[in-house]
PDB file of C-alpha atoms and ligand atoms in Angstrom:
ATOM      1  CA  UNK A 115      -9.718  27.742   6.112  1.00 75.00           C
ATOM      2  CA  UNK A 116      -6.214  26.970   4.819  1.00 91.00           C
ATOM      3  CA  UNK A 117      -4.469  24.303   3.470  1.00 96.00           C
ATOM      4  CA  UNK A 118      -1.761  22.312   5.371  1.00 97.00           C
ATOM      5  CA  UNK A 119       1.446  23.957   5.409  1.00 97.00           C
ATOM      6  CA  UNK A 120       3.224  21.154   3.805  1.00 97.00           C
ATOM      7  CA  UNK A 121       1.059  21.393   0.801  1.00 98.00           C
ATOM      8  CA  UNK A 122       1.370  25.406   0.728  1.00 97.00           C
ATOM      9  CA  UNK A 123       5.146  24.581   0.845  1.00 97.00           C
ATOM     10  CA  UNK A 124       4.948  22.247  -1.888  1.00 98.00           C
ATOM     11  CA  UNK A 125       2.748  24.269  -4.042  1.00 98.00           C
ATOM     12  CA  UNK A 126       4.991  27.221  -3.990  1.00 98.00           C
ATOM     13  CA  UNK A 127       8.002  24.786  -5.110  1.00 98.00           C
ATOM     14  CA  UNK A 128       6.039  23.623  -7.966  1.00 97.00           C
ATOM     15  CA  UNK A 129       5.208  27.066  -8.806  1.00 97.00           C
ATOM     16  CA  UNK A 130       8.601  28.158  -8.775  1.00 97.00           C
ATOM     17  CA  UNK A 131      10.087  25.241 -10.142  1.00 95.00           C
ATOM     18  CA  UNK A 132       8.057  22.665 -12.095  1.00 95.00           C
ATOM     19  CA  UNK A 133       5.369  25.067 -13.478  1.00 97.00           C
ATOM     20  CA  UNK A 134       7.751  27.580 -15.405  1.00 97.00           C
ATOM     21  CA  UNK A 135       9.385  24.426 -17.019  1.00 95.00           C
ATOM     22  CA  UNK A 136       6.153  22.990 -17.906  1.00 97.00           C
ATOM     23  CA  UNK A 137       3.891  25.856 -18.597  1.00 97.00           C
ATOM     24  CA  UNK A 138       3.966  25.381 -22.194  1.00 97.00           C
ATOM     25  CA  UNK A 139       2.750  22.260 -21.913  1.00 97.00           C
ATOM     26  CA  UNK A 140       0.070  22.919 -19.399  1.00 97.00           C
ATOM     27  CA  UNK A 141      -1.417  25.691 -21.786  1.00 98.00           C
ATOM     28  CA  UNK A 142      -1.326  23.045 -24.639  1.00 98.00           C
ATOM     29  CA  UNK A 143      -3.162  20.505 -22.572  1.00 98.00           C
ATOM     30  CA  UNK A 144      -5.617  23.074 -21.246  1.00 98.00           C
ATOM     31  CA  UNK A 145      -6.325  23.977 -24.965  1.00 98.00           C
ATOM     32  CA  UNK A 146      -6.362  20.553 -26.644  1.00 97.00           C
ATOM     33  CA  UNK A 147      -7.450  18.474 -23.850  1.00 97.00           C
ATOM     34  CA  UNK A 148      -5.569  15.443 -22.379  1.00 97.00           C
ATOM     35  CA  UNK A 149      -5.007  12.511 -24.369  1.00 98.00           C
ATOM     36  CA  UNK A 150      -2.828  10.052 -22.385  1.00 98.00           C
ATOM     37  CA  UNK A 151      -1.986   6.847 -23.949  1.00 98.00           C
ATOM     38  CA  UNK A 152      -1.795   5.078 -20.708  1.00 98.00           C
ATOM     39  CA  UNK A 153      -3.971   4.171 -17.819  1.00 98.00           C
ATOM     40  CA  UNK A 154      -2.268   3.018 -14.620  1.00 98.00           C
ATOM     41  CA  UNK A 155      -4.508   1.406 -12.169  1.00 98.00           C
ATOM     42  CA  UNK A 156      -2.631   1.862  -8.509  1.00 98.00           C
ATOM     43  CA  UNK A 157      -3.057   1.616  -4.799  1.00 98.00           C
ATOM     44  CA  UNK A 158      -3.779   4.454  -2.699  1.00 97.00           C
ATOM     45  CA  UNK A 159      -0.572   4.042  -0.896  1.00 97.00           C
ATOM     46  CA  UNK A 160       1.419   7.187  -0.516  1.00 97.00           C
ATOM     47  CA  UNK A 161       4.788   5.405  -1.270  1.00 98.00           C
ATOM     48  CA  UNK A 162       3.668   4.115  -4.583  1.00 98.00           C
ATOM     49  CA  UNK A 163       2.883   7.039  -6.699  1.00 98.00           C
ATOM     50  CA  UNK A 164       2.643   6.168 -10.418  1.00 98.00           C
ATOM     51  CA  UNK A 165       3.837   9.774 -11.842  1.00 98.00           C
ATOM     52  CA  UNK A 166       6.849   9.661  -9.556  1.00 98.00           C
ATOM     53  CA  UNK A 167       7.854   5.859 -10.541  1.00 98.00           C
ATOM     54  CA  UNK A 168       7.154   6.427 -14.203  1.00 98.00           C
ATOM     55  CA  UNK A 169       8.736   9.945 -14.147  1.00 97.00           C
ATOM     56  CA  UNK A 170       5.478  11.128 -15.726  1.00 98.00           C
ATOM     57  CA  UNK A 171       4.808  14.706 -17.234  1.00 97.00           C
ATOM     58  CA  UNK A 172       1.667  16.345 -17.058  1.00 97.00           C
ATOM     59  CA  UNK A 173      -0.895  14.924 -19.521  1.00 98.00           C
ATOM     60  CA  UNK A 174       0.653  11.618 -19.832  1.00 98.00           C
ATOM     61  CA  UNK A 175      -0.796   9.078 -17.343  1.00 98.00           C
ATOM     62  CA  UNK A 176      -4.442   8.474 -16.451  1.00 98.00           C
ATOM     63  CA  UNK A 177      -4.498   7.168 -13.043  1.00 98.00           C
ATOM     64  CA  UNK A 178      -7.021   5.772 -11.111  1.00 98.00           C
ATOM     65  CA  UNK A 179      -5.827   4.766  -7.401  1.00 98.00           C
ATOM     66  CA  UNK A 180      -7.807   2.637  -4.773  1.00 97.00           C
ATOM     67  CA  UNK A 181      -7.319   0.390  -2.007  1.00 95.00           C
ATOM     68  CA  UNK A 182      -5.043  -2.534  -3.097  1.00 97.00           C
ATOM     69  CA  UNK A 183      -5.146  -1.444  -6.705  1.00 98.00           C
ATOM     70  CA  UNK A 184      -8.166  -3.736  -7.205  1.00 98.00           C
ATOM     71  CA  UNK A 185     -10.450  -3.936 -10.240  1.00 98.00           C
ATOM     72  CA  UNK A 186     -13.883  -5.127  -9.496  1.00 97.00           C
ATOM     73  CA  UNK A 187     -15.773  -7.114 -12.442  1.00 97.00           C
ATOM     74  CA  UNK A 188     -17.911  -5.841 -14.815  1.00 97.00           C
ATOM     75  CA  UNK A 189     -21.098  -5.349 -13.074  1.00 96.00           C
ATOM     76  CA  UNK A 190     -23.735  -3.054 -14.620  1.00 94.00           C
ATOM     77  CA  UNK A 191     -25.950  -3.242 -11.539  1.00 95.00           C
ATOM     78  CA  UNK A 192     -26.769   0.661 -10.784  1.00 93.00           C
ATOM     79  CA  UNK A 193     -24.251   0.877  -7.771  1.00 92.00           C
ATOM     80  CA  UNK A 194     -21.498   3.353  -7.851  1.00 93.00           C
ATOM     81  CA  UNK A 195     -18.319   2.109  -9.614  1.00 95.00           C
ATOM     82  CA  UNK A 196     -15.358   4.577  -9.369  1.00 96.00           C
ATOM     83  CA  UNK A 197     -13.349   2.006 -11.039  1.00 97.00           C
ATOM     84  CA  UNK A 198     -15.468   0.944 -13.592  1.00 97.00           C
ATOM     85  CA  UNK A 199     -16.359   4.708 -14.718  1.00 97.00           C
ATOM     86  CA  UNK A 200     -12.503   5.698 -14.944  1.00 98.00           C
ATOM     87  CA  UNK A 201     -11.842   2.654 -16.745  1.00 98.00           C
ATOM     88  CA  UNK A 202     -15.131   3.291 -19.400  1.00 97.00           C
ATOM     89  CA  UNK A 203     -13.696   7.071 -19.659  1.00 98.00           C
ATOM     90  CA  UNK A 204     -10.132   5.929 -20.322  1.00 98.00           C
ATOM     91  CA  UNK A 205     -11.220   3.192 -22.757  1.00 97.00           C
ATOM     92  CA  UNK A 206     -14.273   5.042 -24.359  1.00 97.00           C
ATOM     93  CA  UNK A 207     -13.470   8.530 -24.754  1.00 97.00           C
ATOM     94  CA  UNK A 208      -9.350   8.798 -24.235  1.00 98.00           C
ATOM     95  CA  UNK A 209      -8.968   5.539 -26.114  1.00 98.00           C
ATOM     96  CA  UNK A 210      -5.583   4.658 -24.103  1.00 98.00           C
ATOM     97  CA  UNK A 211      -3.770   1.902 -25.669  1.00 98.00           C
ATOM     98  CA  UNK A 212      -2.191   0.443 -22.550  1.00 98.00           C
ATOM     99  CA  UNK A 213      -3.716  -0.206 -19.002  1.00 98.00           C
ATOM    100  CA  UNK A 214      -1.349  -1.152 -16.430  1.00 98.00           C
ATOM    101  CA  UNK A 215      -2.090  -2.608 -12.851  1.00 98.00           C
ATOM    102  CA  UNK A 216       0.521  -1.449 -10.570  1.00 98.00           C
ATOM    103  CA  UNK A 217       0.879  -3.299  -7.543  1.00 98.00           C
ATOM    104  CA  UNK A 218       3.461  -3.391  -4.968  1.00 98.00           C
ATOM    105  CA  UNK A 219       5.268  -4.654  -1.796  1.00 97.00           C
ATOM    106  CA  UNK A 220       4.189  -4.109   1.645  1.00 96.00           C
ATOM    107  CA  UNK A 221       0.457  -3.299   0.591  1.00 96.00           C
ATOM    108  CA  UNK A 222      -1.585  -2.861   3.710  1.00 92.00           C
ATOM    109  CA  UNK A 223      -4.913  -3.537   2.203  1.00 91.00           C
ATOM    110  CA  UNK A 224      -3.489  -7.171   1.122  1.00 93.00           C
ATOM    111  CA  UNK A 225      -1.678  -7.802   4.460  1.00 90.00           C
ATOM    112  CA  UNK A 226      -4.856  -6.918   6.355  1.00 86.00           C
ATOM    113  CA  UNK A 227      -7.223  -9.213   4.091  1.00 86.00           C
ATOM    114  CA  UNK A 228      -4.728 -12.121   4.687  1.00 87.00           C
ATOM    115  CA  UNK A 229      -4.129 -11.674   8.353  1.00 83.00           C
ATOM    116  CA  UNK A 230      -7.790 -10.591   9.061  1.00 76.00           C
ATOM    117  CA  UNK A 231      -6.296  -7.695  10.894  1.00 66.00           C
ATOM    118  CA  UNK A 232      -7.547  -4.269  11.985  1.00 61.00           C
ATOM    119  CA  UNK A 233      -9.169  -2.230  10.766  1.00 58.00           C
ATOM    120  CA  UNK A 234     -11.208  -4.898   8.705  1.00 58.00           C
ATOM    121  CA  UNK A 235     -14.236  -6.010   9.978  1.00 60.00           C
ATOM    122  CA  UNK A 236     -17.678  -7.090   7.910  1.00 61.00           C
ATOM    123  CA  UNK A 237     -19.069  -3.443   8.290  1.00 66.00           C
ATOM    124  CA  UNK A 238     -16.398  -1.585   6.937  1.00 71.00           C
ATOM    125  CA  UNK A 239     -16.015  -0.377   3.515  1.00 85.00           C
ATOM    126  CA  UNK A 240     -12.606  -1.771   3.213  1.00 84.00           C
ATOM    127  CA  UNK A 241     -13.811  -5.399   4.267  1.00 83.00           C
ATOM    128  CA  UNK A 242     -16.000  -5.598   1.241  1.00 86.00           C
ATOM    129  CA  UNK A 243     -13.767  -3.902  -1.167  1.00 91.00           C
ATOM    130  CA  UNK A 244     -11.060  -6.207  -0.173  1.00 90.00           C
ATOM    131  CA  UNK A 245     -13.285  -9.498  -0.746  1.00 91.00           C
ATOM    132  CA  UNK A 246     -12.343  -8.875  -4.468  1.00 95.00           C
ATOM    133  CA  UNK A 247      -9.116 -10.407  -3.554  1.00 95.00           C
ATOM    134  CA  UNK A 248     -10.764 -13.558  -2.793  1.00 94.00           C
ATOM    135  CA  UNK A 249      -9.996 -15.387  -5.865  1.00 94.00           C
ATOM    136  CA  UNK A 250      -6.428 -14.637  -5.815  1.00 95.00           C
ATOM    137  CA  UNK A 251      -6.401 -16.036  -2.028  1.00 94.00           C
ATOM    138  CA  UNK A 252      -7.984 -19.097  -3.616  1.00 93.00           C
ATOM    139  CA  UNK A 253      -5.775 -19.376  -6.355  1.00 92.00           C
ATOM    140  CA  UNK A 254      -2.596 -19.227  -4.054  1.00 91.00           C
ATOM    141  CA  UNK A 255      -4.133 -21.914  -1.884  1.00 89.00           C
ATOM    142  CA  UNK A 256      -3.103 -22.771   1.858  1.00 86.00           C
ATOM    143  CA  UNK A 257      -0.771 -20.194   3.331  1.00 84.00           C
ATOM    144  CA  UNK A 258       0.979 -22.723   5.212  1.00 80.00           C
ATOM    145  CA  UNK A 259       4.606 -21.501   6.538  1.00 80.00           C
ATOM    146  CA  UNK A 260       5.445 -19.568   3.073  1.00 83.00           C
ATOM    147  CA  UNK A 261       7.738 -16.819   3.979  1.00 84.00           C
ATOM    148  CA  UNK A 262       6.818 -15.031   0.877  1.00 92.00           C
ATOM    149  CA  UNK A 263       2.953 -15.429   0.952  1.00 94.00           C
ATOM    150  CA  UNK A 264       2.073 -11.863   0.992  1.00 95.00           C
ATOM    151  CA  UNK A 265       4.532 -11.023  -1.989  1.00 96.00           C
ATOM    152  CA  UNK A 266       2.770 -13.799  -4.012  1.00 96.00           C
ATOM    153  CA  UNK A 267      -0.588 -12.733  -2.817  1.00 96.00           C
ATOM    154  CA  UNK A 268       0.191  -9.061  -3.835  1.00 97.00           C
ATOM    155  CA  UNK A 269       1.288 -10.655  -7.075  1.00 97.00           C
ATOM    156  CA  UNK A 270      -1.687 -13.069  -7.599  1.00 97.00           C
ATOM    157  CA  UNK A 271      -4.053 -10.290  -6.810  1.00 97.00           C
ATOM    158  CA  UNK A 272      -2.431  -8.194  -9.868  1.00 98.00           C
ATOM    159  CA  UNK A 273      -3.289 -11.062 -12.356  1.00 98.00           C
ATOM    160  CA  UNK A 274      -6.746 -11.287 -10.680  1.00 97.00           C
ATOM    161  CA  UNK A 275      -7.402  -7.504 -11.502  1.00 98.00           C
ATOM    162  CA  UNK A 276      -5.920  -8.366 -15.215  1.00 98.00           C
ATOM    163  CA  UNK A 277      -8.511 -11.015 -15.456  1.00 97.00           C
ATOM    164  CA  UNK A 278     -11.258  -8.895 -14.057  1.00 98.00           C
ATOM    165  CA  UNK A 279     -10.388  -6.263 -16.882  1.00 98.00           C
ATOM    166  CA  UNK A 280     -11.243  -8.837 -19.525  1.00 98.00           C
ATOM    167  CA  UNK A 281     -14.732  -9.095 -18.253  1.00 98.00           C
ATOM    168  CA  UNK A 282     -15.637  -5.653 -19.491  1.00 98.00           C
ATOM    169  CA  UNK A 283     -17.172  -6.539 -22.867  1.00 97.00           C
ATOM    170  CA  UNK A 284     -15.982  -3.273 -24.767  1.00 96.00           C
ATOM    171  CA  UNK A 285     -12.245  -3.381 -23.369  1.00 98.00           C
ATOM    172  CA  UNK A 286     -12.294  -7.105 -24.227  1.00 98.00           C
ATOM    173  CA  UNK A 287     -12.976  -6.706 -27.693  1.00 98.00           C
ATOM    174  CA  UNK A 288     -10.361  -3.863 -27.890  1.00 98.00           C
ATOM    175  CA  UNK A 289      -7.792  -6.186 -26.406  1.00 98.00           C
ATOM    176  CA  UNK A 290      -8.752  -8.965 -28.799  1.00 98.00           C
ATOM    177  CA  UNK A 291      -8.411  -6.517 -31.673  1.00 98.00           C
ATOM    178  CA  UNK A 292      -4.824  -5.477 -30.418  1.00 97.00           C
ATOM    179  CA  UNK A 293      -5.938  -1.831 -29.812  1.00 98.00           C
ATOM    180  CA  UNK A 294      -5.348  -1.997 -25.946  1.00 98.00           C
ATOM    181  CA  UNK A 295      -2.618  -4.035 -24.115  1.00 98.00           C
ATOM    182  CA  UNK A 296      -2.913  -5.088 -20.615  1.00 98.00           C
ATOM    183  CA  UNK A 297       0.094  -5.154 -18.049  1.00 98.00           C
ATOM    184  CA  UNK A 298       0.915  -6.063 -14.661  1.00 98.00           C
ATOM    185  CA  UNK A 299       3.496  -4.554 -12.570  1.00 98.00           C
ATOM    186  CA  UNK A 300       4.843  -4.635  -9.135  1.00 98.00           C
ATOM    187  CA  UNK A 301       6.998  -2.062  -7.144  1.00 98.00           C
ATOM    188  CA  UNK A 302       9.441  -2.871  -4.385  1.00 97.00           C
ATOM    189  CA  UNK A 303       8.856  -0.434  -2.183  1.00 97.00           C
ATOM    190  CA  UNK A 304      12.269  -0.569  -0.263  1.00 96.00           C
ATOM    191  CA  UNK A 305      14.387  -1.375  -3.273  1.00 96.00           C
ATOM    192  CA  UNK A 306      12.577   0.690  -6.023  1.00 97.00           C
ATOM    193  CA  UNK A 307      12.602  -2.349  -8.139  1.00 97.00           C
ATOM    194  CA  UNK A 308       9.836  -2.873 -10.887  1.00 98.00           C
ATOM    195  CA  UNK A 309       8.801  -6.244 -12.067  1.00 98.00           C
ATOM    196  CA  UNK A 310       6.301  -6.829 -15.110  1.00 98.00           C
ATOM    197  CA  UNK A 311       4.113  -9.582 -15.389  1.00 98.00           C
ATOM    198  CA  UNK A 312       5.034 -12.153 -18.113  1.00 97.00           C
ATOM    199  CA  UNK A 313       1.922 -14.308 -19.051  1.00 95.00           C
ATOM    200  CA  UNK A 314       4.086 -17.035 -20.561  1.00 96.00           C
ATOM    201  CA  UNK A 315       5.708 -17.921 -17.379  1.00 95.00           C
ATOM    202  CA  UNK A 316       3.467 -16.390 -15.157  1.00 94.00           C
ATOM    203  CA  UNK A 317       6.088 -14.817 -13.127  1.00 96.00           C
ATOM    204  CA  UNK A 318       7.130 -11.359 -12.550  1.00 97.00           C
ATOM    205  CA  UNK A 319      10.304 -10.171 -14.376  1.00 97.00           C
ATOM    206  CA  UNK A 320      12.618  -7.291 -13.188  1.00 97.00           C
ATOM    207  CA  UNK A 321      12.706  -4.444 -15.545  1.00 95.00           C
ATOM    208  CA  UNK A 322      15.992  -3.325 -17.050  1.00 85.00           C
ATOM    209  CA  UNK A 323      18.945  -5.068 -15.302  1.00 69.00           C
ATOM    210  CA  UNK A 324      17.168  -6.201 -12.142  1.00 59.00           C
ATOM    211  CA  UNK A 325      18.706  -5.192  -8.686  1.00 62.00           C
ATOM    212  CA  UNK A 326      18.624  -1.348  -8.279  1.00 66.00           C
ATOM    213  CA  UNK A 327      21.886   0.152  -7.496  1.00 59.00           C
ATOM    214  CA  UNK A 328      21.585   2.075  -4.302  1.00 55.00           C
TER     215      UNK A 328
HETATM  216 ZN1  LIG B 574      -1.426  -0.868  -1.402  1.00 65.06          ZN
END
């Protein structure tokens, strides 16, 4: 059984290009272990790769990705919690200093939930998972004819994920003591523009000079 040809090609390119350039770093990381200072919680969406957007080198970002970059609230109920486990490891063992929730434009999970479209149904895993976005939907109120509703929902969902992070007792303590900082970010897939949540104004503000030159 072989990997898809695209992956074999990609690996060959990595082996002859990036690997020699990063070999010492990989060896060092293997010896000393990883110590990333930044955790990113992102979407599974293939267009929104945190390592690409932030031009990250091996060992720099601790990334967990899930459908629509959601964070479930703290719930020590014995169920399987992938995001919470990653969070526990990042905070407790790696002692990351920053946690970034990275949302994005044209999020299929957010749109499917907002429009009740396929493949969502009550029996699907994705339906249950996406119900985590309900507080953000309620916060926005009626959709009406708002043309930018999905953008606002994608961004409100990031804020909701930040709120849920505060429900993890150990993390909350670290945040209150200033040891960990939370950030919300939003990536415009078409433009490549990145905006960051400003808690003071409640708005997402473009990083750098705003519009990306193309
Ligand atoms: Zn998405």
